[in-house]
Short mmCIF file of C-alpha atoms in Angstrom, two decimals:
data_model
loop_
_atom_site.label_atom_id
_atom_site.label_comp_id
_atom_site.label_asym_id
_atom_site.label_seq_id
_atom_site.Cartn_x
_atom_site.Cartn_y
_atom_site.Cartn_z
CA MET I 1 0.00 0.00 0.00
CA LYS I 2 2.89 2.38 0.80
CA LYS I 3 4.41 1.69 -2.60
CA PHE I 4 1.02 2.25 -4.24
CA CYS I 5 0.50 5.58 -2.45
CA THR I 6 4.01 6.67 -3.43
CA LEU I 7 3.26 5.85 -7.06
CA VAL I 8 0.00 7.81 -6.88
CA LEU I 9 1.80 10.85 -5.43
CA CYS I 10 4.52 10.64 -8.04
CA GLY I 11 1.86 10.33 -10.73
CA ALA I 12 0.10 13.43 -9.43
CA MET I 13 3.37 15.41 -9.49
CA LEU I 14 4.05 14.23 -13.02
CA LEU I 15 0.55 15.22 -14.10
CA SER I 16 1.09 18.70 -12.71
CA LEU I 17 4.31 19.05 -14.71
CA MET I 18 2.47 17.83 -17.80
CA ALA I 19 -0.48 20.19 -17.34
CA GLY I 20 0.86 22.78 -19.77
CA CYS I 21 1.34 20.16 -22.44
CA VAL I 22 -2.06 18.59 -21.78
CA SER I 23 -3.90 21.88 -21.93
CA SER I 24 -2.42 22.59 -25.35
CA GLY I 25 -4.06 19.46 -26.80
CA THR I 26 -1.25 16.87 -26.72
CA ARG I 27 -0.03 14.22 -24.34
CA PRO I 28 3.55 12.93 -24.35
CA ASP I 29 4.08 9.57 -26.05
CA ASP I 30 0.41 9.24 -27.02
CA SER I 31 0.10 9.59 -30.77
CA SER I 32 -3.45 8.17 -30.66
CA VAL I 33 -4.84 11.39 -29.19
CA SER I 34 -5.84 13.86 -31.87
CA THR I 35 -3.94 17.16 -31.91
CA ASP I 36 -6.25 18.65 -34.54
CA THR I 37 -8.33 20.60 -32.05
CA ALA I 38 -10.39 23.72 -32.35
CA SER I 39 -9.11 26.98 -30.90
CA PRO I 40 -9.67 27.45 -27.16
CA SER I 41 -12.30 30.10 -27.88
CA ALA I 42 -14.43 27.81 -30.10
CA SER I 43 -17.49 26.65 -28.19
CA VAL I 44 -21.08 25.57 -28.66
CA GLU I 45 -24.17 25.29 -26.50
CA PHE I 46 -25.33 21.82 -25.42
CA THR I 47 -28.56 20.95 -23.60
CA ASP I 48 -28.08 17.89 -21.43
CA ASP I 49 -30.70 15.50 -20.07
CA CYS I 50 -31.09 17.54 -16.89
CA GLY I 51 -32.39 20.36 -19.10
CA ARG I 52 -29.25 22.42 -18.47
CA THR I 53 -27.75 24.48 -21.30
CA VAL I 54 -23.98 24.18 -20.98
CA THR I 55 -21.20 25.85 -22.96
CA ILE I 56 -18.80 23.16 -24.18
CA PRO I 57 -15.80 23.06 -26.54
CA SER I 58 -16.80 22.56 -30.17
CA GLU I 59 -14.11 19.90 -30.56
CA ILE I 60 -13.66 17.54 -27.59
CA THR I 61 -10.49 15.45 -27.50
CA ARG I 62 -10.00 15.06 -23.73
CA LEU I 63 -12.81 13.94 -21.45
CA ALA I 64 -13.31 12.64 -17.93
CA VAL I 65 -16.17 10.53 -16.56
CA THR I 66 -18.07 10.72 -13.28
CA GLY I 67 -18.04 7.02 -12.46
CA PRO I 68 -17.73 3.39 -13.60
CA LEU I 69 -21.16 3.40 -15.24
CA THR I 70 -20.18 6.27 -17.56
CA GLN I 71 -16.73 4.79 -18.06
CA MET I 72 -18.27 1.62 -19.44
CA TYR I 73 -20.31 3.58 -21.98
CA ILE I 74 -17.28 5.59 -23.12
CA LEU I 75 -14.70 2.79 -23.36
CA PRO I 76 -16.17 1.16 -26.50
CA LEU I 77 -17.00 4.55 -28.02
CA CYS I 78 -13.88 6.73 -27.87
CA PRO I 79 -11.31 5.39 -25.37
CA GLU I 80 -8.60 7.55 -26.91
CA LYS I 81 -10.33 10.63 -25.50
CA LEU I 82 -10.29 9.45 -21.87
CA VAL I 83 -7.88 11.33 -19.60
CA GLY I 84 -8.45 9.07 -16.62
CA PHE I 85 -10.48 6.28 -15.07
CA SER I 86 -13.08 6.71 -12.38
CA ARG I 87 -11.65 3.49 -10.99
CA THR I 88 -9.83 0.49 -12.34
CA ASP I 89 -8.34 -2.74 -11.07
CA ALA I 90 -6.31 -5.65 -12.36
CA ALA I 91 -9.40 -7.59 -13.47
CA GLU I 92 -10.54 -4.69 -15.63
CA GLN I 93 -7.08 -3.95 -17.01
CA ALA I 94 -6.82 -7.49 -18.37
CA PHE I 95 -9.61 -6.70 -20.85
CA LEU I 96 -8.48 -3.18 -21.78
CA SER I 97 -5.99 -1.86 -24.29
CA GLN I 98 -2.47 -1.27 -23.02
CA GLN I 99 -2.86 2.24 -24.35
CA LEU I 100 -5.17 2.93 -21.38
CA ALA I 101 -3.10 1.24 -18.69
CA GLY I 102 -1.27 4.36 -17.53
CA LEU I 103 -4.25 6.66 -17.09
CA PRO I 104 -4.73 8.18 -13.64
CA GLU I 105 -7.64 7.37 -11.34
CA LEU I 106 -9.95 10.35 -10.82
CA GLY I 107 -12.57 8.89 -8.48
CA GLN I 108 -16.31 8.99 -8.93
CA LEU I 109 -19.05 11.51 -8.30
CA TYR I 110 -21.98 9.26 -7.37
CA GLY I 111 -21.97 5.94 -5.54
CA GLY I 112 -18.95 4.10 -4.27
CA LYS I 113 -16.94 4.94 -1.16
CA GLY I 114 -15.00 7.90 -2.47
CA THR I 115 -15.51 11.20 -4.21
CA MET I 116 -14.15 12.66 -7.39
CA ASP I 117 -10.61 13.98 -6.97
CA LEU I 118 -11.00 17.53 -8.29
CA GLU I 119 -7.27 18.25 -8.11
CA ALA I 120 -6.52 15.22 -10.26
CA LEU I 121 -9.35 16.20 -12.58
CA LEU I 122 -7.92 19.69 -13.09
CA ALA I 123 -4.44 18.25 -13.66
CA SER I 124 -5.79 15.83 -16.28
CA GLY I 125 -6.56 18.56 -18.81
CA ALA I 126 -10.14 17.35 -19.32
CA GLN I 127 -12.25 19.66 -21.48
CA ILE I 128 -15.52 18.13 -20.29
CA VAL I 129 -16.83 15.72 -17.66
CA ILE I 130 -19.60 13.38 -18.72
CA ASP I 131 -22.14 11.60 -16.54
CA VAL I 132 -24.20 8.78 -18.06
CA GLY I 133 -26.95 6.89 -16.27
CA GLU I 134 -29.89 7.50 -14.00
CA SER I 135 -31.12 11.07 -13.55
CA LYS I 136 -31.11 12.06 -9.88
CA GLU I 137 -33.15 14.74 -8.17
CA SER I 138 -30.20 16.91 -7.12
CA MET I 139 -28.12 16.29 -10.22
CA ALA I 140 -28.68 19.61 -12.01
CA ASP I 141 -27.56 21.57 -8.95
CA ASP I 142 -24.61 19.22 -8.38
CA LEU I 143 -23.36 19.58 -11.94
CA ASP I 144 -23.87 23.36 -12.00
CA ARG I 145 -21.86 23.68 -8.79
CA LEU I 146 -19.02 21.52 -10.11
CA THR I 147 -18.94 23.35 -13.43
CA GLU I 148 -18.60 26.66 -11.59
CA GLN I 149 -16.07 25.27 -9.12
CA THR I 150 -13.72 23.71 -11.70
CA GLY I 151 -14.36 25.74 -14.84
CA ILE I 152 -14.92 22.43 -16.66
CA PRO I 153 -18.41 21.77 -18.07
CA PHE I 154 -20.21 18.80 -16.52
CA VAL I 155 -23.02 17.26 -18.60
CA HIS I 156 -25.50 14.43 -18.01
CA ILE I 157 -26.85 11.91 -20.52
CA GLU I 158 -29.66 9.73 -19.23
CA ALA I 159 -29.28 6.04 -20.06
CA THR I 160 -31.71 3.31 -19.13
CA VAL I 161 -31.88 -0.12 -20.74
CA ALA I 162 -34.65 1.15 -23.02
CA SER I 163 -32.86 4.38 -23.97
CA SER I 164 -29.29 3.08 -24.37
CA ALA I 165 -29.36 3.24 -28.17
CA GLU I 166 -30.55 6.85 -28.09
CA SER I 167 -27.95 7.64 -25.41
CA TYR I 168 -25.16 6.37 -27.65
CA ARG I 169 -26.39 8.51 -30.53
CA LYS I 170 -26.37 11.59 -28.27
CA LEU I 171 -22.83 10.76 -27.16
CA GLY I 172 -21.78 10.28 -30.76
CA ASP I 173 -23.00 13.76 -31.66
CA LEU I 174 -21.49 15.31 -28.53
CA LEU I 175 -18.07 13.70 -28.97
CA ASN I 176 -17.90 13.69 -32.78
CA CYS I 177 -17.67 9.90 -33.08
CA LYS I 178 -20.95 9.18 -34.81
CA PRO I 179 -19.97 6.07 -36.86
CA GLN I 180 -18.92 4.07 -33.79
CA ALA I 181 -21.83 5.45 -31.77
CA ASP I 182 -24.21 4.24 -34.48
CA ARG I 183 -22.68 0.75 -34.39
CA LEU I 184 -23.08 0.55 -30.64
CA ALA I 185 -26.59 2.01 -30.77
CA ASP I 186 -27.62 -0.49 -33.44
CA TYR I 187 -26.30 -3.34 -31.28
CA CYS I 188 -28.27 -2.12 -28.27
CA GLN I 189 -31.50 -1.68 -30.21
CA ARG I 190 -31.18 -5.00 -32.02
CA THR I 191 -30.49 -6.87 -28.78
CA LEU I 192 -33.32 -5.16 -26.91
CA ASP I 193 -35.79 -5.86 -29.72
CA GLU I 194 -34.75 -9.52 -29.81
CA VAL I 195 -35.15 -9.94 -26.05
CA ARG I 196 -38.54 -8.25 -26.10
CA THR I 197 -39.66 -10.61 -28.85
CA ILE I 198 -38.50 -13.62 -26.83
CA MET I 199 -40.35 -12.35 -23.76
CA GLU I 200 -43.55 -11.78 -25.73
CA GLN I 201 -43.50 -15.47 -26.63
CA VAL I 202 -42.62 -16.47 -23.05
CA ASP I 203 -45.46 -14.38 -21.62
CA ALA I 204 -47.93 -15.67 -24.21
CA ASP I 205 -47.20 -19.15 -22.87
CA GLY I 206 -47.33 -18.03 -19.24
CA ALA I 207 -43.75 -19.22 -18.78
CA ARG I 208 -42.11 -16.17 -17.16
CA LYS I 209 -39.93 -17.33 -14.22
CA THR I 210 -39.97 -15.84 -10.72
CA VAL I 211 -36.49 -14.66 -9.77
CA LEU I 212 -34.67 -12.93 -6.92
CA TYR I 213 -31.26 -11.22 -7.16
CA CYS I 214 -29.30 -11.40 -3.90
CA LEU I 215 -26.25 -9.41 -2.84
CA GLY I 216 -23.91 -9.12 0.10
CA ASP I 217 -21.98 -11.48 2.33
CA LYS I 218 -25.23 -12.83 3.82
CA GLY I 219 -27.31 -12.72 0.63
CA VAL I 220 -30.11 -10.75 2.27
CA ASN I 221 -29.76 -7.57 0.22
CA VAL I 222 -31.92 -7.68 -2.90
CA LEU I 223 -32.51 -5.63 -6.02
CA ALA I 224 -36.09 -4.44 -5.69
CA GLU I 225 -38.64 -4.28 -8.47
CA LYS I 226 -38.76 -0.79 -10.06
CA SER I 227 -35.20 0.06 -9.00
CA PHE I 228 -32.78 1.33 -11.64
CA HIS I 229 -30.41 -1.54 -10.89
CA ALA I 230 -33.11 -4.17 -11.48
CA GLU I 231 -34.17 -3.01 -14.96
CA THR I 232 -32.73 -6.00 -16.81
CA LEU I 233 -34.05 -8.46 -14.25
CA SER I 234 -37.57 -7.05 -14.60
CA LEU I 235 -37.35 -7.24 -18.38
CA VAL I 236 -36.69 -10.97 -18.54
CA ALA I 237 -38.26 -12.36 -15.35
CA LYS I 238 -40.77 -11.74 -12.59
CA ASN I 239 -38.80 -10.00 -9.85
CA VAL I 240 -40.41 -11.13 -6.59
CA ALA I 241 -38.77 -8.36 -4.54
CA GLU I 242 -41.73 -5.98 -4.53
CA LEU I 243 -41.09 -3.47 -1.76
CA ASP I 244 -42.60 -0.16 -0.69
CA ASN I 245 -39.37 1.77 -0.14
CA VAL I 246 -37.17 0.98 -3.12
CA VAL I 247 -33.49 1.77 -2.63
CA SER I 248 -31.90 2.83 -5.90
CA LYS I 249 -28.29 2.04 -5.18
CA GLY I 250 -25.92 -0.83 -5.80
CA THR I 251 -26.31 -2.39 -2.37
CA GLY I 252 -30.06 -2.79 -2.91
CA ASN I 253 -32.68 -3.19 -0.18
CA GLU I 254 -31.80 -5.12 2.96
CA VAL I 255 -34.45 -7.68 3.96
CA ASP I 256 -34.23 -10.82 6.08
CA LEU I 257 -33.99 -14.49 5.24
CA GLU I 258 -37.56 -15.06 6.39
CA GLN I 259 -38.79 -12.67 3.70
CA ILE I 260 -36.69 -14.39 1.06
CA ILE I 261 -38.11 -17.77 2.09
CA LEU I 262 -41.64 -16.34 1.86
CA TRP I 263 -40.96 -15.04 -1.66
CA ASN I 264 -39.57 -18.52 -2.57
CA PRO I 265 -38.66 -17.73 -6.21
CA GLU I 266 -38.09 -20.39 -8.82
CA VAL I 267 -34.59 -19.03 -9.50
CA LEU I 268 -32.04 -17.40 -7.20
CA LEU I 269 -29.32 -15.22 -8.71
CA PHE I 270 -26.37 -14.08 -6.65
CA ALA I 271 -24.11 -11.10 -7.27
CA PRO I 272 -20.51 -11.91 -8.26
CA ASP I 273 -19.08 -10.92 -4.86
CA SER I 274 -21.85 -12.40 -2.70
CA CYS I 275 -22.26 -15.55 -0.59
CA TYR I 276 -23.24 -17.88 -3.45
CA GLU I 277 -20.94 -20.73 -2.36
CA GLN I 278 -22.07 -20.61 1.27
CA VAL I 279 -25.78 -20.62 0.39
CA LEU I 280 -25.42 -23.92 -1.47
CA THR I 281 -24.70 -25.69 1.82
CA ASP I 282 -26.36 -23.40 4.39
CA PRO I 283 -29.26 -25.34 6.02
CA SER I 284 -31.27 -22.13 6.41
CA TRP I 285 -31.77 -21.86 2.64
CA GLN I 286 -32.32 -25.51 1.76
CA GLU I 287 -36.13 -25.64 1.90
CA MET I 288 -36.49 -23.09 -0.91
CA GLN I 289 -37.60 -24.49 -4.24
CA ALA I 290 -34.58 -23.01 -6.06
CA LEU I 291 -32.18 -24.91 -3.81
CA LYS I 292 -34.13 -28.14 -4.23
CA ALA I 293 -34.25 -27.75 -8.00
CA GLY I 294 -30.65 -26.62 -8.32
CA THR I 295 -31.67 -23.34 -9.98
CA VAL I 296 -29.22 -21.18 -8.05
CA TYR I 297 -26.67 -19.27 -10.12
CA LYS I 298 -23.84 -16.82 -9.74
CA THR I 299 -23.91 -13.77 -12.02
CA PRO I 300 -20.97 -13.75 -14.46
CA ILE I 301 -18.33 -11.07 -14.10
CA GLY I 302 -15.49 -10.08 -16.38
CA PRO I 303 -14.46 -7.36 -16.25
CA TYR I 304 -17.78 -6.11 -14.82
CA GLY I 305 -20.86 -7.86 -13.43
CA TRP I 306 -23.34 -8.65 -16.18
CA LEU I 307 -26.52 -7.48 -14.43
CA ALA I 308 -26.06 -4.61 -12.03
CA SER I 309 -22.55 -3.92 -10.85
CA PRO I 310 -22.62 -1.24 -12.05
CA PRO I 311 -25.96 -0.98 -13.95
CA SER I 312 -24.33 0.02 -17.22
CA ILE I 313 -24.08 -1.12 -20.81
CA GLN I 314 -22.92 -4.67 -19.91
CA ARG I 315 -26.53 -5.35 -18.95
CA PHE I 316 -27.15 -6.07 -22.63
CA LEU I 317 -24.81 -9.00 -22.18
CA GLY I 318 -26.67 -9.96 -19.01
CA MET I 319 -30.10 -9.98 -20.61
CA GLN I 320 -28.90 -12.38 -23.31
CA TRP I 321 -27.41 -14.63 -20.62
CA LEU I 322 -30.65 -14.61 -18.61
CA CYS I 323 -32.81 -15.44 -21.61
CA ALA I 324 -30.55 -18.37 -22.49
CA LEU I 325 -30.51 -19.51 -18.85
CA LEU I 326 -34.22 -19.19 -18.08
CA TYR I 327 -35.83 -19.90 -21.47
CA PRO I 328 -33.47 -22.04 -23.58
CA GLU I 329 -36.37 -23.44 -25.61
CA TYR I 330 -37.27 -19.92 -26.77
CA VAL I 331 -33.75 -18.80 -27.64
CA GLY I 332 -32.35 -19.33 -31.11
CA TYR I 333 -28.81 -18.08 -30.53
CA ASP I 334 -25.66 -19.65 -29.14
CA LEU I 335 -24.75 -17.79 -25.95
CA GLN I 336 -21.01 -18.21 -26.36
CA ASP I 337 -21.20 -16.67 -29.83
CA ARG I 338 -23.11 -13.68 -28.41
CA VAL I 339 -20.67 -13.21 -25.53
CA THR I 340 -17.71 -13.40 -27.91
CA GLU I 341 -19.36 -10.80 -30.16
CA TYR I 342 -19.93 -8.48 -27.21
CA TYR I 343 -16.34 -8.67 -25.96
CA ASP I 344 -15.05 -7.90 -29.44
CA LEU I 345 -17.37 -4.92 -29.99
CA PHE I 346 -17.23 -3.36 -26.52
CA TYR I 347 -13.71 -4.26 -25.33
CA GLY I 348 -11.84 -5.07 -28.53
CA TYR I 349 -11.01 -8.34 -26.79
CA ALA I 350 -10.76 -11.77 -28.43
CA LEU I 351 -12.50 -14.07 -25.95
CA ASP I 352 -11.27 -17.64 -26.27
CA ASP I 353 -13.08 -20.74 -25.05
CA ALA I 354 -11.11 -21.05 -21.81
CA ALA I 355 -11.84 -17.44 -20.84
CA TYR I 356 -15.52 -17.87 -21.67
CA GLN I 357 -15.83 -21.01 -19.58
CA GLU I 358 -14.19 -19.28 -16.63
CA ILE I 359 -16.55 -16.29 -16.88
CA VAL I 360 -19.74 -18.38 -16.99
CA LYS I 361 -18.63 -20.81 -14.27
CA ASN I 362 -21.60 -21.35 -11.90
CA ALA I 363 -23.78 -19.22 -14.18
CA LEU I 364 -25.34 -21.91 -16.42
#
């Protein structure tokens, strides 16, 4: 940890020394970043999904993100424009281009245990900070305050499962990368339409499965129906966690085991970092129909969880997994082919059979 902190401090000092170079539109030893930028005075007005009209550079070549959710949208779109990660770890780096390996960590604005490092943000030379995801009640005020505090425009693009294709098209226009944005948007729309068609057939036959998604080291936190994090789950199954006070955050709603036993879903799904292994042998869970039937699964992860951690673009991968898991007789695609396609399009990563089998271990 001491070595890590020393490296972080050294990196911060280096970034400060580089600030003049960064602000002029270039970064040392990074020929992939465009130097054909507009003059500093060139700007345009942009209305974000909070309804705020923000003055932004007309040509954006250096951007920061507010958190992992946004990061995941940006990585397949224009990774060369990123000046830093909200967070990253070894598992993520294994799937990312080496070009991105040396970027600093800037923290995140919403969620998580930390806050955005404004000093690191200023040192990064970012021209804009982008937030993608769920609109929050205080967001307009938060982003206005940060824009004024840093002098860097903060903008928000709303992105739900249903609106992801439109969100990519907005990002493509904002960041001048329309061809790739259109490819990603087409993928999202095509996948969503296919899943909706599958579910129409499932519902016509009355075959929709009851499911519960459990988190935490005791498994008693759940993603509630109508929460932002449970969107994909609600699309492809009957989420039994119907609660009055829905918590819209990654840790979900805390309930108790008695409530879970009362719900008694046909299928139990566990978050990647939860107590899946312990539940399989814990006597307290054994009378549930999912344990008796062996329909208890661990959500795949690599580099991110496929359903809700965070609730970002990888949920399109998760919905295809869930359809293949819950309704194989209705699905006409090979899941491995779809996963391989996703990793190529969104990570530029060639997923071999061994890597695929490791990712879906305990998930099928």
